[in-house]
Short mmCIF file of C-alpha atoms in Angstrom, two decimals:
data_model
loop_
_atom_site.label_atom_id
_atom_site.label_comp_id
_atom_site.label_asym_id
_atom_site.label_seq_id
_atom_site.Cartn_x
_atom_site.Cartn_y
_atom_site.Cartn_z
CA UNK H 1128 27.29 -69.84 34.44
CA UNK H 1129 26.32 -68.56 37.97
CA UNK H 1130 24.49 -71.22 39.94
CA UNK H 1131 24.00 -70.39 43.59
CA UNK H 1132 22.82 -72.32 46.53
CA UNK H 1133 21.65 -70.84 49.78
CA UNK H 1134 22.53 -72.52 53.18
CA UNK H 1135 19.60 -71.75 55.44
CA UNK H 1136 18.17 -73.11 58.87
CA UNK H 1137 17.27 -71.74 62.28
CA UNK H 1138 20.11 -69.78 64.35
CA UNK H 1139 22.92 -71.97 65.65
CA UNK H 1140 22.25 -75.06 63.70
CA UNK H 1141 25.86 -75.15 61.93
CA UNK H 1142 25.05 -73.08 58.83
CA UNK H 1143 28.31 -70.57 59.23
CA UNK H 1144 30.50 -73.76 60.37
CA UNK H 1145 29.65 -75.42 57.22
CA UNK H 1146 29.84 -72.66 55.01
CA UNK H 1147 33.38 -71.81 56.54
CA UNK H 1148 34.08 -75.51 55.88
CA UNK H 1149 32.85 -75.66 52.40
CA UNK H 1150 34.83 -72.42 51.34
CA UNK H 1151 37.84 -73.29 53.51
CA UNK H 1152 37.84 -69.85 55.10
CA UNK H 1153 36.73 -68.34 58.36
CA UNK H 1154 34.66 -65.43 56.57
CA UNK H 1155 31.71 -66.35 58.33
CA UNK H 1156 31.69 -65.96 61.96
CA UNK H 1157 30.49 -68.74 64.08
CA UNK H 1158 29.33 -67.86 67.36
CA UNK H 1159 27.04 -69.10 70.06
CA UNK H 1160 24.33 -66.59 69.70
CA UNK H 1161 21.66 -65.91 67.14
CA UNK H 1162 22.20 -63.72 63.94
CA UNK H 1163 26.08 -63.84 64.23
CA UNK H 1164 25.60 -63.82 60.51
CA UNK H 1165 23.74 -60.69 59.19
CA UNK H 1166 25.00 -59.91 55.90
CA UNK H 1167 24.95 -62.98 53.37
CA UNK H 1168 28.64 -64.39 53.18
CA UNK H 1169 29.40 -65.56 49.66
CA UNK H 1170 32.03 -68.23 48.37
CA UNK H 1171 32.54 -70.29 45.30
CA UNK H 1172 33.57 -73.98 45.68
CA UNK H 1173 34.99 -76.50 43.25
CA UNK H 1174 32.57 -79.55 42.41
CA UNK H 1175 34.50 -82.78 42.94
CA UNK H 1176 34.21 -84.75 40.04
CA UNK H 1177 36.60 -87.96 39.67
CA UNK H 1178 35.91 -87.90 35.79
CA UNK H 1179 37.85 -84.69 35.30
CA UNK H 1180 40.77 -86.41 37.07
CA UNK H 1181 40.62 -89.26 34.84
CA UNK H 1182 40.56 -87.41 31.68
CA UNK H 1183 43.27 -85.18 32.71
CA UNK H 1184 45.50 -88.31 33.28
CA UNK H 1185 44.90 -89.78 30.23
CA UNK H 1186 45.35 -86.75 28.18
CA UNK H 1187 48.29 -85.66 30.45
CA UNK H 1188 46.64 -82.29 30.91
CA UNK H 1189 49.06 -79.62 32.41
CA UNK H 1190 45.93 -78.28 34.50
CA UNK H 1191 42.48 -79.15 35.82
CA UNK H 1192 39.67 -76.79 36.02
CA UNK H 1193 36.83 -78.10 37.72
CA UNK H 1194 33.20 -76.52 37.60
CA UNK H 1195 32.09 -74.54 40.24
CA UNK H 1196 28.87 -73.33 42.35
CA UNK H 1197 28.24 -70.59 44.44
CA UNK H 1198 27.37 -70.83 48.23
CA UNK H 1199 25.79 -68.38 50.21
CA UNK H 1200 25.41 -68.39 54.06
CA UNK H 1201 22.09 -66.67 54.66
CA UNK H 1202 21.02 -65.34 57.97
CA UNK H 1203 19.23 -67.66 60.43
CA UNK H 1204 15.22 -67.69 60.29
CA UNK H 1205 13.07 -67.50 63.00
CA UNK H 1206 9.41 -68.11 63.71
CA UNK H 1207 7.57 -65.01 62.18
CA UNK H 1208 10.23 -64.15 59.75
CA UNK H 1209 7.29 -63.79 57.17
CA UNK H 1210 6.17 -61.26 59.24
CA UNK H 1211 9.46 -59.27 59.41
CA UNK H 1212 10.48 -61.30 62.96
CA UNK H 1213 14.30 -61.51 63.36
CA UNK H 1214 15.97 -60.76 60.16
CA UNK H 1215 13.17 -61.91 58.27
CA UNK H 1216 12.57 -59.36 55.45
CA UNK H 1217 16.38 -59.63 54.51
CA UNK H 1218 16.55 -63.46 54.95
CA UNK H 1219 13.54 -63.84 52.41
CA UNK H 1220 15.14 -61.45 50.21
CA UNK H 1221 18.53 -63.29 49.99
CA UNK H 1222 17.04 -66.66 49.56
CA UNK H 1223 14.91 -65.57 46.69
CA UNK H 1224 18.21 -64.88 44.76
CA UNK H 1225 19.53 -68.40 45.08
CA UNK H 1226 18.71 -71.33 42.49
CA UNK H 1227 18.64 -74.23 45.29
CA UNK H 1228 18.17 -74.36 49.14
CA UNK H 1229 20.54 -76.45 51.49
CA UNK H 1230 18.82 -76.65 54.72
CA UNK H 1231 20.88 -77.49 57.36
CA UNK H 1232 19.23 -78.95 60.48
CA UNK H 1233 20.71 -79.51 63.97
CA UNK H 1234 20.74 -83.10 64.72
CA UNK H 1235 23.10 -83.15 67.68
CA UNK H 1236 22.67 -82.46 71.32
CA UNK H 1237 24.76 -80.29 73.47
CA UNK H 1238 25.22 -77.01 75.11
CA UNK H 1239 24.98 -74.66 71.90
CA UNK H 1240 21.89 -72.47 72.33
CA UNK H 1241 18.84 -73.62 70.44
CA UNK H 1242 16.62 -70.72 69.54
CA UNK H 1243 13.31 -73.14 70.20
CA UNK H 1244 14.84 -74.49 73.46
CA UNK H 1245 15.19 -78.16 72.24
CA UNK H 1246 16.80 -80.44 69.75
CA UNK H 1247 13.94 -81.44 67.18
CA UNK H 1248 15.15 -81.27 63.37
CA UNK H 1249 11.72 -82.08 62.03
CA UNK H 1250 10.09 -78.96 64.02
CA UNK H 1251 12.75 -76.91 62.80
CA UNK H 1252 12.49 -77.96 59.22
CA UNK H 1253 8.88 -77.17 59.48
CA UNK H 1254 9.45 -73.79 61.08
CA UNK H 1255 11.60 -72.78 58.39
CA UNK H 1256 9.19 -74.25 55.48
CA UNK H 1257 6.08 -72.69 57.11
CA UNK H 1258 7.74 -69.19 56.87
CA UNK H 1259 8.85 -69.78 53.33
CA UNK H 1260 5.41 -70.83 52.52
CA UNK H 1261 3.52 -68.03 54.04
CA UNK H 1262 5.80 -65.50 52.38
CA UNK H 1263 5.27 -67.40 48.96
CA UNK H 1264 1.25 -66.91 49.70
CA UNK H 1265 1.35 -63.46 50.42
CA UNK H 1266 3.50 -62.56 47.45
CA UNK H 1267 1.39 -64.65 44.94
CA UNK H 1268 -1.86 -63.09 46.54
CA UNK H 1269 -0.82 -59.79 45.51
CA UNK H 1270 0.22 -60.77 42.20
CA UNK H 1271 -3.26 -62.77 41.65
CA UNK H 1272 -5.03 -59.77 42.48
CA UNK H 1273 -2.88 -57.76 39.71
CA UNK H 1274 -3.30 -60.20 37.24
CA UNK H 1275 -7.24 -60.52 37.61
CA UNK H 1276 -7.33 -56.74 37.05
CA UNK H 1277 -5.09 -57.21 33.88
CA UNK H 1278 -7.46 -60.14 32.72
CA UNK H 1279 -10.52 -58.44 33.04
CA UNK H 1280 -9.20 -55.53 30.47
CA UNK H 1281 -8.51 -58.20 28.10
CA UNK H 1282 -4.55 -58.10 28.30
CA UNK H 1283 -2.73 -60.50 26.06
CA UNK H 1284 -1.89 -63.80 27.84
CA UNK H 1285 -3.25 -62.77 31.13
CA UNK H 1286 -5.98 -65.30 31.45
CA UNK H 1287 -3.61 -68.25 30.85
CA UNK H 1288 -1.16 -66.50 33.49
CA UNK H 1289 -4.06 -66.17 36.04
CA UNK H 1290 -5.03 -69.79 35.81
CA UNK H 1291 -1.46 -70.84 36.48
CA UNK H 1292 -1.31 -68.47 39.48
CA UNK H 1293 -4.47 -69.95 41.11
CA UNK H 1294 -3.52 -73.33 40.79
CA UNK H 1295 -0.29 -72.41 42.46
CA UNK H 1296 -2.23 -70.29 45.19
CA UNK H 1297 -4.48 -73.58 45.92
CA UNK H 1298 -1.35 -75.65 46.35
CA UNK H 1299 0.08 -72.87 48.84
CA UNK H 1300 -2.98 -72.95 50.42
CA UNK H 1301 -3.06 -76.46 51.34
CA UNK H 1302 0.21 -75.99 53.13
CA UNK H 1303 2.25 -77.66 50.26
CA UNK H 1304 5.22 -76.09 48.49
CA UNK H 1305 4.90 -74.46 44.97
CA UNK H 1306 6.92 -76.99 43.51
CA UNK H 1307 4.53 -79.81 44.11
CA UNK H 1308 2.18 -77.86 41.72
CA UNK H 1309 1.28 -80.36 38.66
CA UNK H 1310 2.16 -78.30 35.54
CA UNK H 1311 2.53 -78.82 31.75
CA UNK H 1312 6.28 -78.64 30.25
CA UNK H 1313 5.59 -75.20 28.68
CA UNK H 1314 4.21 -73.69 31.95
CA UNK H 1315 7.75 -74.34 33.74
CA UNK H 1316 9.32 -70.95 32.66
CA UNK H 1317 6.03 -69.10 33.87
CA UNK H 1318 6.20 -70.91 37.27
CA UNK H 1319 9.85 -69.61 37.62
CA UNK H 1320 9.10 -65.92 36.87
CA UNK H 1321 6.68 -65.88 39.63
CA UNK H 1322 10.00 -66.07 41.87
CA UNK H 1323 8.59 -68.16 44.60
CA UNK H 1324 10.68 -69.35 47.12
CA UNK H 1325 9.08 -72.96 47.51
CA UNK H 1326 9.58 -73.57 44.01
CA UNK H 1327 13.43 -74.01 44.69
CA UNK H 1328 14.80 -77.65 44.90
CA UNK H 1329 16.01 -78.70 48.67
CA UNK H 1330 18.68 -80.33 50.00
CA UNK H 1331 18.51 -81.41 53.87
CA UNK H 1332 21.94 -81.67 55.70
CA UNK H 1333 21.56 -83.34 58.87
CA UNK H 1334 24.59 -81.81 60.93
CA UNK H 1335 25.35 -84.55 63.44
CA UNK H 1336 28.25 -84.72 66.27
CA UNK H 1337 31.56 -86.34 65.68
CA UNK H 1338 30.41 -90.05 66.95
CA UNK H 1339 27.63 -90.18 64.35
CA UNK H 1340 29.46 -88.72 61.26
CA UNK H 1341 29.58 -92.15 59.63
CA UNK H 1342 26.40 -93.84 60.55
CA UNK H 1343 23.92 -90.91 61.60
CA UNK H 1344 21.86 -91.05 64.45
CA UNK H 1345 18.03 -91.03 65.46
CA UNK H 1346 17.63 -87.50 64.60
CA UNK H 1347 18.96 -87.79 61.06
CA UNK H 1348 17.25 -90.64 60.42
CA UNK H 1349 13.97 -88.86 61.10
CA UNK H 1350 15.14 -86.17 58.57
CA UNK H 1351 15.91 -89.02 56.07
CA UNK H 1352 12.36 -90.12 56.23
CA UNK H 1353 11.22 -86.56 55.59
CA UNK H 1354 13.51 -86.13 52.64
CA UNK H 1355 12.18 -89.21 51.33
CA UNK H 1356 8.62 -87.92 51.69
CA UNK H 1357 9.28 -84.41 50.20
CA UNK H 1358 11.29 -85.90 47.22
CA UNK H 1359 14.29 -83.96 48.40
CA UNK H 1360 18.04 -84.61 48.57
CA UNK H 1361 19.64 -85.78 51.73
CA UNK H 1362 23.18 -85.79 53.37
CA UNK H 1363 24.54 -86.55 56.79
CA UNK H 1364 27.60 -84.52 57.67
CA UNK H 1365 29.28 -83.49 60.94
CA UNK H 1366 30.08 -79.78 60.37
CA UNK H 1367 32.66 -79.77 63.07
CA UNK H 1368 34.60 -82.44 61.65
CA UNK H 1369 34.40 -80.79 58.23
CA UNK H 1370 35.87 -77.72 59.75
CA UNK H 1371 38.64 -79.65 61.31
CA UNK H 1372 39.57 -81.18 58.26
CA UNK H 1373 39.32 -78.09 56.29
CA UNK H 1374 42.23 -76.60 58.07
CA UNK H 1375 44.63 -79.72 57.33
CA UNK H 1376 47.23 -78.75 54.86
CA UNK H 1377 47.53 -81.88 52.80
CA UNK H 1378 45.21 -84.46 51.15
CA UNK H 1379 47.13 -87.21 52.94
CA UNK H 1380 46.59 -85.62 56.32
CA UNK H 1381 42.92 -85.25 55.45
CA UNK H 1382 42.43 -88.99 54.37
CA UNK H 1383 44.40 -90.02 57.30
CA UNK H 1384 42.11 -88.05 59.66
CA UNK H 1385 38.75 -89.18 57.95
CA UNK H 1386 40.02 -92.84 58.10
CA UNK H 1387 40.37 -92.77 61.87
CA UNK H 1388 36.65 -91.58 61.97
CA UNK H 1389 35.13 -94.36 59.58
CA UNK H 1390 34.81 -92.00 56.65
CA UNK H 1391 36.28 -92.18 53.07
CA UNK H 1392 35.80 -88.82 52.01
CA UNK H 1393 34.75 -85.44 53.43
CA UNK H 1394 31.20 -85.02 53.63
CA UNK H 1395 31.54 -81.71 51.98
CA UNK H 1396 32.04 -83.56 48.90
CA UNK H 1397 28.63 -85.13 48.98
CA UNK H 1398 27.25 -81.75 50.00
CA UNK H 1399 28.56 -80.11 47.00
CA UNK H 1400 27.70 -83.02 44.54
CA UNK H 1401 24.13 -82.99 46.11
CA UNK H 1402 23.65 -79.31 45.78
CA UNK H 1403 24.78 -79.46 42.13
CA UNK H 1404 22.60 -82.06 41.29
CA UNK H 1405 19.61 -80.24 42.56
CA UNK H 1406 20.05 -77.44 39.86
CA UNK H 1407 19.17 -79.63 37.01
CA UNK H 1408 22.30 -79.28 35.26
CA UNK H 1409 24.66 -81.28 33.42
CA UNK H 1410 28.75 -81.55 32.99
CA UNK H 1411 30.32 -81.72 29.84
CA UNK H 1412 34.33 -81.42 29.31
CA UNK H 1413 37.16 -80.18 26.98
CA UNK H 1414 40.33 -82.02 27.11
CA UNK H 1415 43.83 -81.44 25.68
CA UNK H 1416 47.36 -81.12 26.85
CA UNK H 1417 47.02 -77.73 28.25
CA UNK H 1418 44.10 -78.28 30.39
CA UNK H 1419 41.22 -80.50 31.04
CA UNK H 1420 38.07 -78.57 32.18
CA UNK H 1421 34.46 -79.25 33.31
CA UNK H 1422 31.62 -76.89 32.23
CA UNK H 1423 28.05 -76.88 33.09
CA UNK H 1424 24.81 -76.24 31.12
CA UNK H 1425 21.18 -76.95 31.74
CA UNK H 1426 19.68 -80.22 31.06
CA UNK H 1427 17.99 -80.01 27.76
CA UNK H 1428 20.98 -77.92 26.16
CA UNK H 1429 21.67 -78.21 22.61
CA UNK H 1430 25.27 -78.49 21.54
CA UNK H 1431 25.67 -74.82 20.05
CA UNK H 1432 24.57 -73.68 23.81
CA UNK H 1433 27.12 -75.44 25.19
CA UNK H 1434 29.45 -73.99 23.06
CA UNK H 1435 28.10 -70.45 24.04
CA UNK H 1436 29.07 -71.41 27.75
CA UNK H 1437 32.75 -71.39 26.59
CA UNK H 1438 32.41 -68.45 24.43
CA UNK H 1439 29.61 -66.66 22.58
CA UNK H 1440 31.51 -66.85 19.35
CA UNK H 1441 31.44 -70.32 19.50
CA UNK H 1442 27.57 -70.42 19.42
CA UNK H 1443 27.15 -67.69 17.08
CA UNK H 1444 29.65 -69.55 14.50
CA UNK H 1445 28.78 -73.10 15.67
CA UNK H 1446 29.36 -75.66 12.59
CA UNK H 1447 29.70 -78.82 14.61
CA UNK H 1448 30.75 -80.67 17.86
CA UNK H 1449 33.03 -83.39 17.72
CA UNK H 1450 31.89 -85.69 20.71
CA UNK H 1451 33.39 -88.66 22.67
CA UNK H 1452 31.13 -89.79 25.61
CA UNK H 1453 33.10 -90.26 28.91
CA UNK H 1454 33.11 -94.36 28.85
CA UNK H 1455 34.46 -94.50 25.27
CA UNK H 1456 37.33 -91.93 26.18
CA UNK H 1457 38.21 -93.68 28.93
CA UNK H 1458 38.01 -97.43 27.57
CA UNK H 1459 40.22 -96.57 24.24
CA UNK H 1460 42.63 -94.44 25.92
CA UNK H 1461 41.68 -90.86 24.72
CA UNK H 1462 40.78 -89.01 21.45
CA UNK H 1463 42.81 -90.80 19.22
CA UNK H 1464 41.86 -94.30 20.29
CA UNK H 1465 38.23 -93.52 20.41
CA UNK H 1466 38.44 -91.80 16.99
CA UNK H 1467 40.01 -95.13 15.63
CA UNK H 1468 37.20 -97.28 16.70
CA UNK H 1469 34.69 -94.88 15.44
CA UNK H 1470 33.51 -93.54 18.82
CA UNK H 1471 34.14 -89.88 17.76
CA UNK H 1472 30.75 -88.66 16.47
CA UNK H 1473 29.91 -85.41 14.67
CA UNK H 1474 27.08 -83.66 16.29
CA UNK H 1475 24.84 -80.59 14.76
CA UNK H 1476 22.86 -77.99 16.15
CA UNK H 1477 20.16 -80.14 17.36
CA UNK H 1478 22.10 -82.43 19.45
CA UNK H 1479 21.13 -82.55 23.29
CA UNK H 1480 24.04 -82.58 25.61
CA UNK H 1481 24.67 -85.50 27.59
CA UNK H 1482 26.40 -85.82 30.88
CA UNK H 1483 29.91 -86.66 30.53
CA UNK H 1484 30.21 -85.57 26.85
CA UNK H 1485 33.67 -84.57 25.71
CA UNK H 1486 33.22 -81.93 23.15
CA UNK H 1487 35.58 -80.31 20.42
CA UNK H 1488 33.58 -77.64 18.74
CA UNK H 1489 34.30 -76.31 15.19
CA UNK H 1490 33.12 -72.93 14.55
CA UNK H 1491 33.43 -69.90 12.12
CA UNK H 1492 34.95 -66.61 13.40
#
């Protein structure tokens, strides 16, 4: 399944440095001038999940295959982007194609040029958010006018669609993101169809200097408070440290280096997990001697839909799913042990996938 997170922010806040570290490449040029990223760079990254390693250890799997998300490094946005300033139109087009937003905010002082002339992460966040909101306002206003015309001539479902659009437009007009609109569960799909940027979930990444990587600083604490107020996710990292860690050859070297800085794991792991968590998806596993593999489905997916992630034939010919929850698989030493104590269940077509489920699908060809 293609899940895509876009890294956004003002120019020179560390977006491309973070992207390079995430993808362990140098494909995004990092330079001390605005707009050094013009075309969006894209990379796929493994989602770190300790459960996968535990399952592989128990099953003695020959290979581990983690799930992945796609990361897109998008050109820096500046004030006026919604009117085409800087690379605004291109920026807005690229971000609309993502599923979630990783918003990098500069929380370090220093000589790197800042497009606004000073370091203020809250001002920077509001600059970006205002441009995204203005873009959504303009887009939705055009759609409302078109929808009003359809409603007047009596097009089916046009009135219901118009009422939702008007509610979202009222929220945007108050300076609030579209995702804060109160909607009924059956309106979620219609809201997504509007393709508004501010419906996307947000992860704030406070990019600090090396000395503040373990504890954060005054700038990052302000970002933390904003994230809590916005009901957004939040992570503190030092993109410069992460870039250095990504260049080390072995896990042992990375652990030793991080330890000297008071860190227990790369900040990138937290960024990836948080970004993954934004997407409203669950992880399930298939485990055997050949491989232990993580898969993803949207929350609320049924067992046949999970089977279809592996292969469409599995969903088409679905019979049942033999299922073990992760804790039972570990506690009883694998499939046979879980089966012996009655922890292996037979689930049918209406079963809703739970995070950490281990499946073996039965199907007709």
